[in-house]
Amino acid sequence: GNELTLSVVVPAYNEEEVLPAFHRRLCDVLDKLSISSEILYINDGSNDRTLDVLNALQDSRVAIIDLSRNFGKEIAMTAGLDHAKGEAVVVIDADLQDPPELIPKFIENWQEGYDVVYARRTARDGETFIKKATAKLFYRFIQGVSRVKIPEDTGDYRLLSRRAVEALKQLRETHRFMKGLFAWIGYPQVAVNYRRDPRFAGKTKWNYWHLWNFALEGITSFTINPLKIASYLGLTTSIVSFTYALFVIYKTLVFGEPVQGYPTLMVVILFLG
Ligand code: UDP
Ligand code: MG
């Protein structure tokens, strides 16, 4: 047949409930495309029947990468990108929150010359107010402190051209904040808008503690500004302390001090502080 052109990378962690439905909806979309495709499922150390469900898929387009344990979505995605052979690669969640029906639009934009086509949510159904608010705050903050422009309301759902994938593959850090890396590589990038549906089945693997750590990871991977702020604050504080300590010593030597022990205590505290 014709040469391979599209790879679809699907990280999956404990997704036994959704995978059959996901695979059907994805295939409906791929079948209508004029280009051929492969689907790479990455089993990210699931402890349910995800791997069995994947093995049961009777489809010659499917390849399975089975990770030795749960490494997290960023690493699972990376394994997929490393093995994808297509001229274009789509990264998509398995829970149907990323509608596969957007793929034809991604391909249109790719054929117009864009290297990165990312899906931008205009609405997020089925997510709590707090999750939406904290997400907004995170994007505000990271945009404020980092020079890499990470698009807001964007997940990992996107299409990457071959050269964008090759650029990403050169970034081998083990602590990966993919949304930042996608933006960092540059190249012409464009958004496709959509409404984000609630999860089809199963439940989210991200609690607030995970999200908090994820946010910290994102910020510390993409800017050293917090480190600079801490350094300058520390430097300023110690200059002020040393100056005042010298002043206390000078005052005691020249004018004397009626409170016994006060200058010693003060100087020691200022020095240690
Ligand atoms: N995922 C993964 N490894 C993990 C956690 C999640 O591969 O350790 C996958 C998961 O199977 C899904 C995608 O990453 O395909 C997004 O996860 P989830 O829907 O739980 O995140 P949310 O949509 O709530 O941000
Ligand atoms: Mg989800």
Short mmCIF file of C-alpha atoms and ligand atoms in Angstrom, two decimals:
data_model
loop_
_atom_site.label_atom_id
_atom_site.label_comp_id
_atom_site.label_asym_id
_atom_site.label_seq_id
_atom_site.Cartn_x
_atom_site.Cartn_y
_atom_site.Cartn_z
CA GLY A 1 0.00 0.00 0.00
CA ASN A 2 0.83 3.66 0.30
CA GLU A 3 3.55 4.82 2.66
CA LEU A 4 2.88 5.44 6.34
CA THR A 5 2.04 9.02 7.13
CA LEU A 6 0.24 9.39 10.46
CA SER A 7 1.09 7.97 13.90
CA VAL A 8 -1.33 8.28 16.81
CA VAL A 9 0.29 8.06 20.25
CA VAL A 10 -2.03 7.09 23.12
CA PRO A 11 -0.67 6.90 26.70
CA ALA A 12 -2.93 4.70 28.82
CA TYR A 13 -2.84 4.09 32.55
CA ASN A 14 -5.67 1.98 34.00
CA GLU A 15 -8.01 2.71 31.10
CA GLU A 16 -9.65 -0.73 30.63
CA GLU A 17 -13.11 0.83 30.82
CA VAL A 18 -12.61 3.36 28.03
CA LEU A 19 -10.18 1.75 25.61
CA PRO A 20 -12.66 -0.27 23.52
CA ALA A 21 -14.87 2.79 22.99
CA PHE A 22 -11.85 4.98 22.37
CA HIS A 23 -10.41 2.60 19.79
CA ARG A 24 -13.71 2.43 17.91
CA ARG A 25 -14.09 6.23 17.77
CA LEU A 26 -10.48 6.71 16.74
CA CYS A 27 -10.76 4.12 13.96
CA ASP A 28 -13.94 5.73 12.64
CA VAL A 29 -11.91 8.90 12.15
CA LEU A 30 -8.78 7.23 10.75
CA ASP A 31 -10.79 5.11 8.29
CA LYS A 32 -12.09 8.27 6.63
CA LEU A 33 -8.61 9.75 6.13
CA SER A 34 -6.93 9.52 2.75
CA ILE A 35 -3.57 8.81 4.40
CA SER A 36 -2.55 5.62 6.16
CA SER A 37 -1.91 5.46 9.88
CA GLU A 38 -0.56 3.50 12.84
CA ILE A 39 -1.79 3.60 16.45
CA LEU A 40 0.75 3.31 19.26
CA TYR A 41 -0.75 2.45 22.64
CA ILE A 42 1.58 2.92 25.58
CA ASN A 43 0.60 0.87 28.62
CA ASP A 44 2.04 2.98 31.44
CA GLY A 45 2.35 0.21 34.05
CA SER A 46 -1.40 -0.20 34.50
CA ASN A 47 -2.56 -2.45 37.31
CA ASP A 48 -5.92 -3.23 35.77
CA ARG A 49 -6.63 -5.20 32.56
CA THR A 50 -5.49 -2.42 30.18
CA LEU A 51 -2.80 -4.60 28.58
CA ASP A 52 -5.23 -7.50 27.99
CA VAL A 53 -7.74 -5.12 26.45
CA LEU A 54 -5.02 -3.75 24.14
CA ASN A 55 -3.81 -7.21 23.16
CA ALA A 56 -7.38 -8.17 22.28
CA LEU A 57 -7.66 -5.39 19.68
CA GLN A 58 -7.68 -7.11 16.31
CA ASP A 59 -6.12 -4.37 14.21
CA SER A 60 -2.94 -4.52 12.13
CA ARG A 61 -2.47 -0.76 12.58
CA VAL A 62 -1.98 -1.18 16.33
CA ALA A 63 1.37 -1.42 18.10
CA ILE A 64 1.71 -1.68 21.88
CA ILE A 65 4.52 -0.34 24.05
CA ASP A 66 4.41 -1.90 27.51
CA LEU A 67 6.35 0.10 30.11
CA SER A 68 7.92 -1.81 33.02
CA ARG A 69 6.10 0.28 35.64
CA ASN A 70 4.04 3.46 35.93
CA PHE A 71 6.29 6.33 34.81
CA GLY A 72 3.66 9.03 34.37
CA LYS A 73 2.10 10.48 31.26
CA GLU A 74 5.07 12.64 30.22
CA ILE A 75 7.40 9.65 29.97
CA ALA A 76 4.72 7.44 28.38
CA MET A 77 4.16 10.08 25.69
CA THR A 78 7.90 10.31 25.10
CA ALA A 79 8.16 6.55 24.58
CA GLY A 80 5.43 6.89 21.97
CA LEU A 81 7.12 9.80 20.20
CA ASP A 82 10.40 7.85 20.13
CA HIS A 83 8.78 4.91 18.36
CA ALA A 84 6.34 6.74 16.08
CA LYS A 85 7.26 6.39 12.41
CA GLY A 86 4.69 8.71 10.81
CA GLU A 87 5.37 11.92 8.91
CA ALA A 88 2.98 13.47 11.42
CA VAL A 89 2.36 12.35 15.00
CA VAL A 90 -0.79 12.99 17.03
CA VAL A 91 -0.69 12.69 20.85
CA ILE A 92 -4.12 11.99 22.37
CA ASP A 93 -5.59 10.97 25.77
CA ALA A 94 -7.34 7.61 25.97
CA ASP A 95 -10.33 8.84 28.00
CA LEU A 96 -12.10 10.54 25.06
CA GLN A 97 -11.63 13.98 26.59
CA ASP A 98 -9.68 14.75 23.45
CA PRO A 99 -12.19 14.16 20.62
CA PRO A 100 -10.51 12.13 17.83
CA GLU A 101 -12.81 13.96 15.38
CA LEU A 102 -10.38 16.93 15.49
CA ILE A 103 -7.64 14.93 13.75
CA PRO A 104 -8.77 15.81 10.19
CA LYS A 105 -8.57 19.52 11.15
CA PHE A 106 -5.09 18.95 12.58
CA ILE A 107 -4.02 17.37 9.29
CA GLU A 108 -5.45 20.26 7.25
CA ASN A 109 -3.36 22.73 9.26
CA TRP A 110 -0.30 20.49 9.02
CA GLN A 111 -0.67 20.30 5.24
CA GLU A 112 -0.87 24.11 5.19
CA GLY A 113 2.61 24.10 6.72
CA TYR A 114 2.19 24.25 10.49
CA ASP A 115 4.55 22.05 12.50
CA VAL A 116 2.59 22.02 15.73
CA VAL A 117 -1.23 22.05 15.71
CA TYR A 118 -2.63 22.04 19.25
CA ALA A 119 -6.19 21.73 20.48
CA ARG A 120 -7.43 24.65 22.58
CA ARG A 121 -10.40 24.13 24.89
CA THR A 122 -13.11 26.78 24.69
CA ALA A 123 -15.06 24.99 27.45
CA ARG A 124 -14.20 22.35 30.01
CA ASP A 125 -17.34 20.41 30.90
CA GLY A 126 -17.35 18.20 33.95
CA GLU A 127 -14.43 19.88 35.70
CA THR A 128 -14.72 21.62 39.04
CA PHE A 129 -14.52 25.39 39.50
CA ILE A 130 -11.40 24.96 41.62
CA LYS A 131 -9.61 22.94 38.94
CA LYS A 132 -10.40 25.54 36.29
CA ALA A 133 -9.38 28.42 38.58
CA THR A 134 -6.09 26.85 39.64
CA ALA A 135 -5.28 25.97 36.03
CA LYS A 136 -5.85 29.61 35.04
CA LEU A 137 -3.64 30.82 37.88
CA PHE A 138 -0.89 28.43 36.87
CA TYR A 139 -0.84 29.67 33.26
CA ARG A 140 -0.84 33.32 34.41
CA PHE A 141 2.07 32.63 36.71
CA ILE A 142 4.24 30.61 34.35
CA GLN A 143 3.62 33.15 31.60
CA GLY A 144 4.79 35.85 33.98
CA VAL A 145 8.04 34.22 35.01
CA SER A 146 9.12 32.27 31.91
CA ARG A 147 10.17 33.51 28.50
CA VAL A 148 8.78 30.42 26.75
CA LYS A 149 5.18 31.19 25.75
CA ILE A 150 3.06 28.20 26.79
CA PRO A 151 -0.43 28.51 25.26
CA GLU A 152 -3.29 28.67 27.78
CA ASP A 153 -6.21 26.19 27.87
CA THR A 154 -4.16 23.67 25.96
CA GLY A 155 -3.50 20.08 26.93
CA ASP A 156 -1.10 17.68 25.29
CA TYR A 157 -3.57 16.86 22.50
CA ARG A 158 -1.80 18.00 19.33
CA LEU A 159 -0.24 17.08 16.02
CA LEU A 160 3.51 17.34 15.50
CA SER A 161 5.30 17.33 12.18
CA ARG A 162 8.25 14.98 11.68
CA ARG A 163 10.79 17.76 12.18
CA ALA A 164 9.03 18.92 15.37
CA VAL A 165 9.21 15.34 16.69
CA GLU A 166 12.90 15.13 15.79
CA ALA A 167 13.53 18.40 17.67
CA LEU A 168 11.68 17.06 20.72
CA LYS A 169 13.63 13.82 20.61
CA GLN A 170 16.83 15.78 21.13
CA LEU A 171 15.54 16.96 24.52
CA ARG A 172 16.33 13.99 26.75
CA GLU A 173 15.59 15.37 30.22
CA THR A 174 14.06 12.83 32.59
CA HIS A 175 11.93 15.42 34.38
CA ARG A 176 9.78 16.37 31.46
CA PHE A 177 7.19 19.12 31.33
CA MET A 178 5.96 18.33 27.83
CA LYS A 179 3.69 21.36 27.41
CA GLY A 180 6.73 23.53 27.91
CA LEU A 181 8.93 21.44 25.61
CA PHE A 182 6.31 21.54 22.84
CA ALA A 183 6.43 25.34 23.00
CA TRP A 184 10.18 25.55 23.46
CA ILE A 185 11.10 23.88 20.14
CA GLY A 186 9.62 26.78 18.16
CA TYR A 187 8.40 26.30 14.53
CA PRO A 188 5.05 27.60 13.20
CA GLN A 189 2.34 26.61 15.70
CA VAL A 190 -1.44 27.02 15.48
CA ALA A 191 -4.49 26.29 17.66
CA VAL A 192 -7.70 24.43 16.81
CA ASN A 193 -10.60 25.24 19.19
CA TYR A 194 -12.93 22.64 20.70
CA ARG A 195 -15.21 21.95 23.65
CA ARG A 196 -13.66 19.58 26.15
CA ASP A 197 -16.02 16.78 27.20
CA PRO A 198 -15.97 15.11 30.59
CA ARG A 199 -14.13 11.82 30.92
CA PHE A 200 -15.99 8.97 29.11
CA ALA A 201 -15.41 6.48 31.96
CA GLY A 202 -12.94 5.73 34.73
CA LYS A 203 -11.48 8.53 36.79
CA THR A 204 -8.70 11.10 36.53
CA LYS A 205 -5.22 10.09 37.65
CA TRP A 206 -4.36 13.59 38.76
CA ASN A 207 -5.26 14.70 42.26
CA TYR A 208 -4.42 18.20 43.51
CA TRP A 209 -1.16 17.08 45.08
CA HIS A 210 -0.01 15.68 41.71
CA LEU A 211 -1.13 18.84 39.93
CA TRP A 212 0.72 21.02 42.46
CA ASN A 213 3.94 19.04 41.89
CA PHE A 214 3.34 19.15 38.15
CA ALA A 215 3.02 22.94 38.32
CA LEU A 216 6.24 23.23 40.34
CA GLU A 217 7.97 20.98 37.81
CA GLY A 218 6.75 23.20 34.98
CA ILE A 219 7.89 26.39 36.65
CA THR A 220 11.30 25.16 37.78
CA SER A 221 12.03 23.52 34.41
CA PHE A 222 11.36 26.68 32.47
CA THR A 223 12.70 29.52 34.53
CA ILE A 224 15.37 30.15 37.14
CA ASN A 225 13.64 33.38 38.22
CA PRO A 226 12.41 32.00 41.57
CA LEU A 227 16.03 31.05 42.29
CA LYS A 228 17.20 34.55 41.35
CA ILE A 229 14.54 36.18 43.52
CA ALA A 230 15.62 34.03 46.50
CA SER A 231 19.28 34.93 45.91
CA TYR A 232 18.64 38.67 45.75
CA LEU A 233 16.37 38.60 48.80
CA GLY A 234 19.04 36.68 50.72
CA LEU A 235 21.78 39.04 49.64
CA THR A 236 19.76 42.13 50.60
CA THR A 237 18.84 40.70 54.01
CA SER A 238 22.42 39.77 54.86
CA ILE A 239 23.79 43.19 53.81
CA VAL A 240 21.21 44.92 56.03
CA SER A 241 22.00 42.53 58.97
CA PHE A 242 25.76 42.98 58.73
CA THR A 243 25.43 46.75 58.52
CA TYR A 244 23.22 46.83 61.59
CA ALA A 245 25.57 44.47 63.50
CA LEU A 246 28.51 46.76 62.72
CA PHE A 247 26.44 49.70 63.88
CA VAL A 248 25.62 47.94 67.21
CA ILE A 249 29.34 47.16 67.79
CA TYR A 250 30.37 50.71 66.95
CA LYS A 251 27.68 52.22 69.23
CA THR A 252 28.70 49.97 72.15
CA LEU A 253 32.41 50.77 71.80
CA VAL A 254 31.93 54.52 71.46
CA PHE A 255 28.94 55.27 73.72
CA GLY A 256 28.75 52.14 75.94
CA GLU A 257 25.55 50.10 76.47
CA PRO A 258 23.49 50.23 79.70
CA VAL A 259 21.84 46.81 79.04
CA GLN A 260 24.40 44.11 79.80
CA GLY A 261 24.71 41.42 77.11
CA TYR A 262 22.38 43.13 74.65
CA PRO A 263 25.06 43.96 72.02
CA THR A 264 26.51 40.41 72.09
CA LEU A 265 23.09 38.81 71.71
CA MET A 266 22.07 41.22 68.96
CA VAL A 267 25.25 40.71 66.96
CA VAL A 268 25.09 36.92 67.23
CA ILE A 269 21.43 36.86 66.16
CA LEU A 270 22.07 39.22 63.23
CA PHE A 271 25.10 37.18 62.13
CA LEU A 272 23.26 33.84 62.22
CA GLY A 273 20.11 35.37 60.70
N1 UDP B 1 -1.84 8.64 31.92
C1 UDP B 1 -0.67 7.90 31.80
N2 UDP B 1 0.11 7.70 32.91
C2 UDP B 1 -0.21 8.23 34.14
C3 UDP B 1 -1.39 9.01 34.24
C4 UDP B 1 -2.19 9.19 33.12
O1 UDP B 1 -0.34 7.42 30.72
O2 UDP B 1 0.53 8.01 35.08
C5 UDP B 1 -2.71 8.84 30.73
C6 UDP B 1 -4.18 8.47 30.94
O3 UDP B 1 -4.38 7.10 30.72
C7 UDP B 1 -4.88 9.34 29.92
C8 UDP B 1 -4.02 10.60 29.91
O4 UDP B 1 -2.74 10.22 30.42
O5 UDP B 1 -4.86 8.76 28.63
C9 UDP B 1 -4.63 11.72 30.70
O6 UDP B 1 -4.87 11.29 32.03
P1 UDP B 1 -6.16 11.77 32.84
O7 UDP B 1 -7.37 11.72 31.98
O8 UDP B 1 -6.20 11.00 34.11
O9 UDP B 1 -5.79 13.29 33.15
P2 UDP B 1 -6.78 14.56 33.11
O10 UDP B 1 -7.54 14.52 31.83
O11 UDP B 1 -7.66 14.43 34.30
O12 UDP B 1 -5.84 15.74 33.21
MG MG B 2 -8.64 13.04 31.16
#
